[in-house]
Short mmCIF file of C-alpha atoms in Angstrom, two decimals:
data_model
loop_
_atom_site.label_atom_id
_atom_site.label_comp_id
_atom_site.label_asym_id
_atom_site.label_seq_id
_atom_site.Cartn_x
_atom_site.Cartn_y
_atom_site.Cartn_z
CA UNK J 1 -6.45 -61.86 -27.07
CA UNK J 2 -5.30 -58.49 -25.30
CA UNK J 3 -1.74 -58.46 -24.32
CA UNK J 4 -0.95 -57.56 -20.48
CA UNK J 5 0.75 -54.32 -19.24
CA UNK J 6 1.53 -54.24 -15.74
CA UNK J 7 3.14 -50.59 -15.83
CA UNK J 8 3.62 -48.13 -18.47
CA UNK J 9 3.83 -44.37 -17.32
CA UNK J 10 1.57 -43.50 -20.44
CA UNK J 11 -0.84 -45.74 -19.97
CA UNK J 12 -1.83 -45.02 -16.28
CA UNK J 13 -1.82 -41.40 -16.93
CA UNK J 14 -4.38 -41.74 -19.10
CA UNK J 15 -6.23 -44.53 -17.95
CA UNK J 16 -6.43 -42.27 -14.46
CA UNK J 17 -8.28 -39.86 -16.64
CA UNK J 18 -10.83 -42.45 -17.29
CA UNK J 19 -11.46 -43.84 -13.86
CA UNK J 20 -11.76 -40.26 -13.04
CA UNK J 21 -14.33 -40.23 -15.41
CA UNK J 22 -15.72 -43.04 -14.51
CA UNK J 23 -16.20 -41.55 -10.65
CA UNK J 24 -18.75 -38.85 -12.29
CA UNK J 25 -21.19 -41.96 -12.82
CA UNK J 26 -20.97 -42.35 -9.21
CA UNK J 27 -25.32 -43.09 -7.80
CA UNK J 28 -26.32 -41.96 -11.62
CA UNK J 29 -24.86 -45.52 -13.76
CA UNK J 30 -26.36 -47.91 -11.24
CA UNK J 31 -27.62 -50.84 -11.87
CA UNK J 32 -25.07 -50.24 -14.78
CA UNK J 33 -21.22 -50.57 -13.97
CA UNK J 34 -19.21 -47.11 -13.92
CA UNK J 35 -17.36 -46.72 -17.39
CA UNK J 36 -15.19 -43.56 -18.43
CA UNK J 37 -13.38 -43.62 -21.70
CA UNK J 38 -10.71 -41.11 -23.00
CA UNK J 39 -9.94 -41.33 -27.10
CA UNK J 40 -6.35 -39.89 -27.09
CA UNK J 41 -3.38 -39.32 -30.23
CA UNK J 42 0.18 -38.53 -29.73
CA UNK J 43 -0.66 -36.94 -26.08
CA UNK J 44 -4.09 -35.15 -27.51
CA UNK J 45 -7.52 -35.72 -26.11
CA UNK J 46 -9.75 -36.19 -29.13
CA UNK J 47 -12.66 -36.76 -27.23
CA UNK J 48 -13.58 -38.31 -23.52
CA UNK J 49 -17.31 -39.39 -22.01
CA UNK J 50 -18.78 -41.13 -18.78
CA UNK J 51 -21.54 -43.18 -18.78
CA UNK J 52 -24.80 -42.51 -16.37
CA UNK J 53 -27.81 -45.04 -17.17
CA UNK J 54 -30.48 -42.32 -17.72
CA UNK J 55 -28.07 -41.10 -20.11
CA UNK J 56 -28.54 -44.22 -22.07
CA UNK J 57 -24.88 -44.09 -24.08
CA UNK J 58 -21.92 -45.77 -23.04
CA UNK J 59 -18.65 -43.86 -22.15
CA UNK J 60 -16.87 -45.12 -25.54
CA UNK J 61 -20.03 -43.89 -27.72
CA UNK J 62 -19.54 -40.24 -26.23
CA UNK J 63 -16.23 -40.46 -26.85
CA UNK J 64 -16.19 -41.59 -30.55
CA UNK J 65 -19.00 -38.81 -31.27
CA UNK J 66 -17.01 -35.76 -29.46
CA UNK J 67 -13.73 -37.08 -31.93
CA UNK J 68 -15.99 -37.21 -35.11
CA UNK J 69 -13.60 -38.53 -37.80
CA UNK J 70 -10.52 -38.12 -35.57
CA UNK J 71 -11.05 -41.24 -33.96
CA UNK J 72 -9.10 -42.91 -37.01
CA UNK J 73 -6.18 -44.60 -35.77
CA UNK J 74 -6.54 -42.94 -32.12
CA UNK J 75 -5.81 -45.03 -29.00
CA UNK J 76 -9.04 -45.47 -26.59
CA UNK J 77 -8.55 -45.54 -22.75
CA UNK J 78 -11.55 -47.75 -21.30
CA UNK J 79 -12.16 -48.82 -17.52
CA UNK J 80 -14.01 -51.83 -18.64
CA UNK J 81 -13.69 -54.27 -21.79
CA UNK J 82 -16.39 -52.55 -24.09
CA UNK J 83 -19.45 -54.46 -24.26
CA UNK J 84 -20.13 -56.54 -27.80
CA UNK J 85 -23.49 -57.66 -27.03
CA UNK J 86 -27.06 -56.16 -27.57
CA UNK J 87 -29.33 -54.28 -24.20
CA UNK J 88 -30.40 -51.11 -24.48
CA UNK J 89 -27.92 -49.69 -26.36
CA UNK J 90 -26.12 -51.47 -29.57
CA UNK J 91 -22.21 -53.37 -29.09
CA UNK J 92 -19.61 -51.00 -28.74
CA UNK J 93 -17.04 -53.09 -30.18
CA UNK J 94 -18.74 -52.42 -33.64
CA UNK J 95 -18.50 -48.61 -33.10
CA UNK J 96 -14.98 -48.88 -32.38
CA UNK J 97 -14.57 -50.80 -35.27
CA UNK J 98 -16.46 -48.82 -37.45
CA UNK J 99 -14.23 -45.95 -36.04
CA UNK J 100 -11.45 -46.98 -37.46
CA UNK J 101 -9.72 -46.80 -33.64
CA UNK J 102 -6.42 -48.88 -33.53
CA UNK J 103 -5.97 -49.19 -30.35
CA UNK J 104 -7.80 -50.11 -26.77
CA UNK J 105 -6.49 -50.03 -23.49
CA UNK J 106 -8.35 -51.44 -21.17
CA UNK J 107 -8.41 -52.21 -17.38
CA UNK J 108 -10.43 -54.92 -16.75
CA UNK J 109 -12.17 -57.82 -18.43
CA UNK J 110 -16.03 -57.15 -18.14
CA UNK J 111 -17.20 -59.47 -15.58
CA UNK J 112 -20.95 -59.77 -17.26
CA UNK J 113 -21.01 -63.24 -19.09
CA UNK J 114 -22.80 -61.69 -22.00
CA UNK J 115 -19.12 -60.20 -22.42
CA UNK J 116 -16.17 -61.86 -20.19
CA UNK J 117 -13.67 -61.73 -22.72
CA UNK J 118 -15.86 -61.30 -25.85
CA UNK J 119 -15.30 -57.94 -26.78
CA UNK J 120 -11.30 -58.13 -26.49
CA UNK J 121 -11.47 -61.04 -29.07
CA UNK J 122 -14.42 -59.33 -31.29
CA UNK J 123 -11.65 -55.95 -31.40
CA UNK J 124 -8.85 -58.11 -31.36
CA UNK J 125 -10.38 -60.12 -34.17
CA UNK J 126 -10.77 -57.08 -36.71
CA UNK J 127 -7.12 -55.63 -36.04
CA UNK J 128 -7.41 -53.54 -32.61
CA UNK J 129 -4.47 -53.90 -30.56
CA UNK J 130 -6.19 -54.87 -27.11
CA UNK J 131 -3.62 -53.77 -24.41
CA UNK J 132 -5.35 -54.78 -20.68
CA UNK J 133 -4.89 -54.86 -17.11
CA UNK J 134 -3.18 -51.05 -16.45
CA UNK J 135 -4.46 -49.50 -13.38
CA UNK J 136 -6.05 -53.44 -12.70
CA UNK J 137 -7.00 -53.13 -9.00
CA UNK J 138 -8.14 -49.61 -9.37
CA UNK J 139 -10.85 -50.46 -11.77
CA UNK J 140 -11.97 -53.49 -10.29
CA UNK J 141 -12.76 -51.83 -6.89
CA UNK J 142 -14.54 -49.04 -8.72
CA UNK J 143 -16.85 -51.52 -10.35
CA UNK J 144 -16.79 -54.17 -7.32
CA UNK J 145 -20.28 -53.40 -5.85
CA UNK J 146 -21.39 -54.22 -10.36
CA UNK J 147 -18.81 -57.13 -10.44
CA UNK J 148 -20.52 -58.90 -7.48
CA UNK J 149 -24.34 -58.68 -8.52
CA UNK J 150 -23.48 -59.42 -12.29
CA UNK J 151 -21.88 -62.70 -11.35
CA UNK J 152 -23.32 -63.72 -7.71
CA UNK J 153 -26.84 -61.90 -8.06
CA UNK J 154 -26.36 -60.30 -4.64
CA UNK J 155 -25.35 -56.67 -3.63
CA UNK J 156 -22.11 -56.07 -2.40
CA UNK J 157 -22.48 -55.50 1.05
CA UNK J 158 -20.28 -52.59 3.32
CA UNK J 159 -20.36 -52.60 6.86
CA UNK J 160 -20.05 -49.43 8.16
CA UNK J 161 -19.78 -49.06 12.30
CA UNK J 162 -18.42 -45.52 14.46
CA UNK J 163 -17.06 -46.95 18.15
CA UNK J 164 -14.72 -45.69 20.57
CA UNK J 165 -11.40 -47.34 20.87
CA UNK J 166 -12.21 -49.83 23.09
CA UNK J 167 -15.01 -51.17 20.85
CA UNK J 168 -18.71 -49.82 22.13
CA UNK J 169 -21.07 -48.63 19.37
CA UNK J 170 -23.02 -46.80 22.09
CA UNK J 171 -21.57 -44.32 24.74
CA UNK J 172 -22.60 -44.82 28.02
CA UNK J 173 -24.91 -42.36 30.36
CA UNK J 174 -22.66 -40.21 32.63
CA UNK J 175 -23.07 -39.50 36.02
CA UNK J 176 -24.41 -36.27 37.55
CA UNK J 177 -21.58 -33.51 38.00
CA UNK J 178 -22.25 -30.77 40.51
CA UNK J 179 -26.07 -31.45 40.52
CA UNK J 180 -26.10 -30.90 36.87
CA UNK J 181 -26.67 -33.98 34.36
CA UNK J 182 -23.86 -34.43 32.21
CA UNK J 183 -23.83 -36.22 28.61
CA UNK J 184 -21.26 -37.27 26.23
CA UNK J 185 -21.72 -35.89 22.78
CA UNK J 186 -24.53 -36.83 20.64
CA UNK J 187 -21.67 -38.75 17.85
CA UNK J 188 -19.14 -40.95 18.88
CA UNK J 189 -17.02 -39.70 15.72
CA UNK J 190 -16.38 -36.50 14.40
CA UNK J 191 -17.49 -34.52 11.73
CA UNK J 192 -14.98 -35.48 9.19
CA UNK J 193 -16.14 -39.12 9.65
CA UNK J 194 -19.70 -38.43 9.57
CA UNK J 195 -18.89 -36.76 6.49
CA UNK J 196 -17.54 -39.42 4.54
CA UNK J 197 -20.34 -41.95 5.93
CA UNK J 198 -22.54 -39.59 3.96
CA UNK J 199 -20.47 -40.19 0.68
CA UNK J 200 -20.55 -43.49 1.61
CA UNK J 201 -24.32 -43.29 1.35
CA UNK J 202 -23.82 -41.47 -1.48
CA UNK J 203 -22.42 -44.05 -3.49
CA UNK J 204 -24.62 -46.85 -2.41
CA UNK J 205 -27.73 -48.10 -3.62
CA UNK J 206 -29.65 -49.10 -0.14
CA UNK J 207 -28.91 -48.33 3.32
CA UNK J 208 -29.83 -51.36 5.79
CA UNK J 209 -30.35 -51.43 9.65
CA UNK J 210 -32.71 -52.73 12.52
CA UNK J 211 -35.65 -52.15 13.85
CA UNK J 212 -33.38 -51.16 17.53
CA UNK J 213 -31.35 -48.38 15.88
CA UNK J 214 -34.40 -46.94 14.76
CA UNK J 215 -36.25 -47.28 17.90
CA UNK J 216 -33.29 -45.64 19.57
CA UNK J 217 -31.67 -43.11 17.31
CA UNK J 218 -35.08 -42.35 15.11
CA UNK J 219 -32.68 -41.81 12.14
CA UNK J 220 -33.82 -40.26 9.02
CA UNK J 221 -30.46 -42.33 7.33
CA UNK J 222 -30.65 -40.03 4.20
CA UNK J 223 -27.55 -39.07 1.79
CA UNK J 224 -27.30 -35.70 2.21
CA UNK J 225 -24.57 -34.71 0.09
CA UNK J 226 -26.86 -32.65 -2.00
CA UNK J 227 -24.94 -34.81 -5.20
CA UNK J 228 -26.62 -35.81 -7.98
CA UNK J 229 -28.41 -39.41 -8.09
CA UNK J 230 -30.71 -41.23 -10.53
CA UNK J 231 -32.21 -42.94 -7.60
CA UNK J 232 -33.08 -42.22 -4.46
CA UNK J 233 -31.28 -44.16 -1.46
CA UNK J 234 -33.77 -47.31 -0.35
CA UNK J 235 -34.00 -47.29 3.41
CA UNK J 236 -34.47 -50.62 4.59
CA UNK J 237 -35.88 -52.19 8.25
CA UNK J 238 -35.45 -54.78 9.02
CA UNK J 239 -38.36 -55.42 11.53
CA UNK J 240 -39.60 -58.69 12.45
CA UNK J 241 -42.55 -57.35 14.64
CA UNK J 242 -42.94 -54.09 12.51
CA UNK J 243 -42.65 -51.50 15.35
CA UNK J 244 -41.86 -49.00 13.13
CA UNK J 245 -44.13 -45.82 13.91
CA UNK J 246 -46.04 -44.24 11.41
CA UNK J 247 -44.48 -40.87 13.04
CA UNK J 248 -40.98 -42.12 12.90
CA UNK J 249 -39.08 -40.02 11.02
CA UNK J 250 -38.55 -42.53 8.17
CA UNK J 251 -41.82 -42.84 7.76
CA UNK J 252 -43.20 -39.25 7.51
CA UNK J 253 -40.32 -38.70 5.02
CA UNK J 254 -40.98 -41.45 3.17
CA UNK J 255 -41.34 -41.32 -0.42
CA UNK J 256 -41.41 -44.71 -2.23
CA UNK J 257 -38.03 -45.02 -0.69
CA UNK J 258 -38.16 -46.66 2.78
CA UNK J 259 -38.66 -50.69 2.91
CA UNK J 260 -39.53 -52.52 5.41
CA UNK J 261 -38.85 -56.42 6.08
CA UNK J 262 -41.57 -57.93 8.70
CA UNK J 263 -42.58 -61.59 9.80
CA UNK J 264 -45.95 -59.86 11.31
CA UNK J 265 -49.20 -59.86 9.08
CA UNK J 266 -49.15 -57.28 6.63
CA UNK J 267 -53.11 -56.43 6.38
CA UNK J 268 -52.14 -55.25 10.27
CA UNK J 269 -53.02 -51.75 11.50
CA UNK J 270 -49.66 -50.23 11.60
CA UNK J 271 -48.85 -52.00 8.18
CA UNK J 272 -52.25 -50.08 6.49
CA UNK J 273 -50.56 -46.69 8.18
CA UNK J 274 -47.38 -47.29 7.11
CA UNK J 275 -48.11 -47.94 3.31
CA UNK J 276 -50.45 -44.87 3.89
CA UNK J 277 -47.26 -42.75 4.81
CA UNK J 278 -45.50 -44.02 1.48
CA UNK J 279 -43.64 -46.93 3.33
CA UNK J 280 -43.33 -50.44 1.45
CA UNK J 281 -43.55 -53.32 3.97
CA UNK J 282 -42.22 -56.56 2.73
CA UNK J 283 -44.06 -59.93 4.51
CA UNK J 284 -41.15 -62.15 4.87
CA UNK J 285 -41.57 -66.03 5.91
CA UNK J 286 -39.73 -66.29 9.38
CA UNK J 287 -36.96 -68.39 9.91
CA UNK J 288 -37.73 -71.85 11.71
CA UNK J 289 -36.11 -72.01 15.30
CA UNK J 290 -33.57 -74.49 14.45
CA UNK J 291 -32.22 -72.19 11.21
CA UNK J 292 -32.20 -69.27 13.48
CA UNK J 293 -30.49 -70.71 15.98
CA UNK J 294 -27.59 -72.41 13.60
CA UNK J 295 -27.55 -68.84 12.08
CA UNK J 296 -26.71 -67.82 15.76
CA UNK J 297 -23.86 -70.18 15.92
CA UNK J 298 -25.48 -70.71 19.45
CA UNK J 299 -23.38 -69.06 22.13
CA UNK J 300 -22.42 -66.38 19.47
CA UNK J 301 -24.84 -64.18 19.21
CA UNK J 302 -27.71 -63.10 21.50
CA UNK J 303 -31.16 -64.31 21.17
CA UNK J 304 -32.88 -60.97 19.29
CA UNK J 305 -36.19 -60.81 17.16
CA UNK J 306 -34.93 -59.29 14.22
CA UNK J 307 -33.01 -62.50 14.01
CA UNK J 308 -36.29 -64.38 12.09
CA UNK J 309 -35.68 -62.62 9.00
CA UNK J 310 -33.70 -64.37 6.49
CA UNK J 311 -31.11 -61.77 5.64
CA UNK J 312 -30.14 -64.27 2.66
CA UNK J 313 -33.82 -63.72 1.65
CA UNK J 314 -33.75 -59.86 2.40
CA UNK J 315 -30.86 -59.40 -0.24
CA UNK J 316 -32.05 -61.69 -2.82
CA UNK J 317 -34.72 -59.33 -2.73
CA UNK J 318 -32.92 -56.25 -2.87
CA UNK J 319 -30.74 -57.91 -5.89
CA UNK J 320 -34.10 -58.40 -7.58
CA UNK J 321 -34.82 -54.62 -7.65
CA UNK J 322 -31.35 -54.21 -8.94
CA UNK J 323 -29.20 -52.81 -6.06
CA UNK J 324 -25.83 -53.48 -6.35
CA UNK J 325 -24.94 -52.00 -3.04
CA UNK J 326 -25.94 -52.05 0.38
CA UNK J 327 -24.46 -50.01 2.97
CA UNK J 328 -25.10 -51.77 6.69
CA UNK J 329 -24.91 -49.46 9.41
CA UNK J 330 -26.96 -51.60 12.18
CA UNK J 331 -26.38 -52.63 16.07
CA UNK J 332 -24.21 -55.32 17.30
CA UNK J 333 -26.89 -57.46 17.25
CA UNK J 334 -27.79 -57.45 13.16
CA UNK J 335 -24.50 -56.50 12.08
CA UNK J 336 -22.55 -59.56 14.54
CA UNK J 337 -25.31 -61.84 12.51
CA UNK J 338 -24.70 -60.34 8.63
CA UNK J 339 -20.64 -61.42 9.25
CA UNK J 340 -21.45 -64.63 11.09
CA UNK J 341 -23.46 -65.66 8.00
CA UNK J 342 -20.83 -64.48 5.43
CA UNK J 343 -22.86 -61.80 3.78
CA UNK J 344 -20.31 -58.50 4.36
CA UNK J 345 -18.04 -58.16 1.89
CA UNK J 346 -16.29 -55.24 2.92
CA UNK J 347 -15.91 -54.07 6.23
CA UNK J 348 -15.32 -49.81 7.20
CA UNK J 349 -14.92 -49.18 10.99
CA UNK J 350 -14.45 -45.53 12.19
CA UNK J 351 -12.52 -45.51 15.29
CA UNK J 352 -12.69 -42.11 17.21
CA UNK J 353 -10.08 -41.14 20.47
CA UNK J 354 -12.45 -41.87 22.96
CA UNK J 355 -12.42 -44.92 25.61
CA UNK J 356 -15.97 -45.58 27.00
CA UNK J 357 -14.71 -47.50 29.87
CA UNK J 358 -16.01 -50.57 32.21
CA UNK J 359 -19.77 -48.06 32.43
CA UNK J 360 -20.58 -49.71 28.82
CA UNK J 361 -19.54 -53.18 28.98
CA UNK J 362 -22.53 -54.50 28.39
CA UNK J 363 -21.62 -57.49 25.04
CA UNK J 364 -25.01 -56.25 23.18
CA UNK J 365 -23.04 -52.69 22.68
CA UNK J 366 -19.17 -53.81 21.60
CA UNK J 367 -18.47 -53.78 18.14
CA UNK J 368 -18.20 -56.64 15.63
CA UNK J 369 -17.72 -59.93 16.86
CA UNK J 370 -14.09 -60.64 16.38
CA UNK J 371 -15.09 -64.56 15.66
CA UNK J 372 -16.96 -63.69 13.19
CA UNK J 373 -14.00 -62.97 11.10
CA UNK J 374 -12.02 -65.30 9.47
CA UNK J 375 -9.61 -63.54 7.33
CA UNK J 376 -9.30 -59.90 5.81
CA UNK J 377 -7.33 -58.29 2.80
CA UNK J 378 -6.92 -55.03 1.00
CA UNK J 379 -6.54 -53.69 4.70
CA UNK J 380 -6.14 -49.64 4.35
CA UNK J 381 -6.27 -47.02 7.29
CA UNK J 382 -7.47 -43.43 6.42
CA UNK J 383 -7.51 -40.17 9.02
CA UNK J 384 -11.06 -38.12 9.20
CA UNK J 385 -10.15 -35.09 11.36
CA UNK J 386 -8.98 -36.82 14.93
CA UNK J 387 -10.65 -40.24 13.96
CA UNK J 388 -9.58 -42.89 11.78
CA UNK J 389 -10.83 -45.80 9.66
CA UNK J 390 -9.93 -49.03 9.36
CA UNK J 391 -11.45 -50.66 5.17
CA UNK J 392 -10.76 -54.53 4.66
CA UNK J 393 -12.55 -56.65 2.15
CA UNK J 394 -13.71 -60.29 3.79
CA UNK J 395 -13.80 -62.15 0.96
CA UNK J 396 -13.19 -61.64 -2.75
CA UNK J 397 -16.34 -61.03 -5.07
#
């Protein structure tokens, strides 16, 4: 069994190497989990890799290859427990051991159950010093978005909302000055934020919202970081009554990569368009009015259409097509139901210095509903330009 190191200076400086690694698998290892490995001796690299899925090999494999023969007796640096079972690729732990590597340092224990502790005894077994848990926490919120659909068969869900300080997701209309009509800025947040919403989307596998933001905003809710990905970002509706225009901007750029989750008939009219314009729409069975109203928690949440869809249904599908991640970004409406029914995992709300005042107090435009929140951890506070950002994690994966 590997021994546990909760700090040694050597150790972290290396095994920072691989997580940086790891990073570089960032949209291109998906539905895989993000692995970097670094094959050092004395204080020499002897060889270093990532893993991406496309590129089929795992981080250790590119590692052993670029040492050749030097990986005799050399200590490897690992993310992740290597894997000691059979999918596309062969076990790792047998390369290792072929190797002739002495020692592996590893993070965290692979959460798959094909592995889960296998490969540390397998390595362990045949002489390896296993050395785990350095840089612990790091690694497993790299890999949490994996860790969660590996063991719970659901995407790890991120809420992401922009609001003023007082709470409203939507500025309100000003009045008239001098005759002339007078607006607040298009964004609530500035665009440092919106910048790091778009890594966000970046390093997610599906962005999710209602049909009511799109109606509104007509979003095109694209990454456009211009970074490399192996897939492209799903854009999912969901849209009970399937409004969605044909000459919405999702749907004119849609390219096998906008979904759409309706209770209406698919053989409709505007369903035939919409698959015509590349859209996929997705006949869900509604909810029944007493489910939708226990999902409501009653006085909770507002009465709203989009409601009917089972969201537990909507990401049991997404799971199936092997998302691990979803990013939310949705109205008070879907997102007060997602944390009322437990389904966030992590929340990331980007505050800017504004104060919309008494004009937008209508409930259906304040941010999360507080009582929807039982408890957070991990709780961390970041500055984007004047704005700031508040990340917790609602419950562990």
């Amino acid at each position: 069994m590997p021994s546990k190191l909760s700090s040694n200076t050597e150790h972290e400086k290396w095994m920072t190497r691989a997580l940086e690694l790891a990073r570089r698998g960032e949209a291109l290892a998906s539905p895989n989990p993000m692995v970097g490995a670094v094959l050092v001796r004395g204080n020499r690299v002897l060889g270093e890799g990532f893993h991406t899925y496309d590129g089929l090999r795992h981080a250790e494999i590119i590692a052993l290859d670029a040492a050749g023969s030097a990986a005799r007796g050399a200590t490897l640096y690992i993310n992740l427990e290597p894997c000691c079972h059979t999918g596309r690729t062969g076990p790792c732990t047998r390369a290792l051991i072929a190797a002739g590597v002495a020692r592996v340092v590893a993070a965290v224990a692979d959460p798959n159950p094909a592995v889960a502790g296998r490969g540390f005894r397998e390595l362990h077994k045949a002489g390896i010093k296993v050395v785990s848990g350095v840089l612990e926490s790091q690694a497993q919120q790299l890999n949490e978005a994996f860790s969660k659909w590996i063991t719970a068969r659901r995407p790890f869900v991120t809420l992401k909302s922009a609001m003023t300080l007082d709470g409203h997701l939507v500025l309100p209309t000003l009045p008239p000055s001098r005759g002339k009509k007078t607006a607040w800025p298009r964004w609530i947040t500035s665009a440092e934020s919106r910048a790091e919403v778009h890594r966000m989307r970046h390093a997610s596998d599906a962005i999710l919202t209602g049909i009511g933001t799109v109606l509104a905003d007509d979003p095109l809710l694209t990454d456009r970081t211009g970074l490399p990905r192996r897939r492209r970002l799903l854009r999912v509706v969901l849209d009970s009554e399937l409004r969605l225009s044909p000459r919405s901007q999702l749907a004119r750029s849609a390219k096998t990569d906008v979904l759409v989750f309706t209770c209406a008939s698919a053989p409709s009219k505007r369903a035939q368009a919409l698959r015509r314009a590349g859209v996929e729409v997705f006949e869900c069975r509604a909810k029944s009015t007493a489910s939708s109203k226990k999902a409501r928690r009653s006085k909770d949440l507002p009465s709203h259409p989009d409601l009917r869809i089972n969201l537990d249904e909507v990401l049991a599908e997404l799971a199936r097509r092997d998302l691990l991640s979803v990013l939310l970004e949705a109205g008070a409406t879907l997102t007060q139901a997602a944390l009322a029914a437990g389904l966030v995992d992590k929340v990331r709300l980007f505050y800017a210095p504004i104060l919309a005042g008494t004009s937008s107090s209508n409930p259906s435009k304040s941010g999360p509903h507080p009582s929807a929140i039982d408890t957070v951890s991990d709780v961390r506070i970041e500055r984007f330009g004047p704005d700031f950002a508040i990340e917790a994690c609602l419950r562990k994966t």
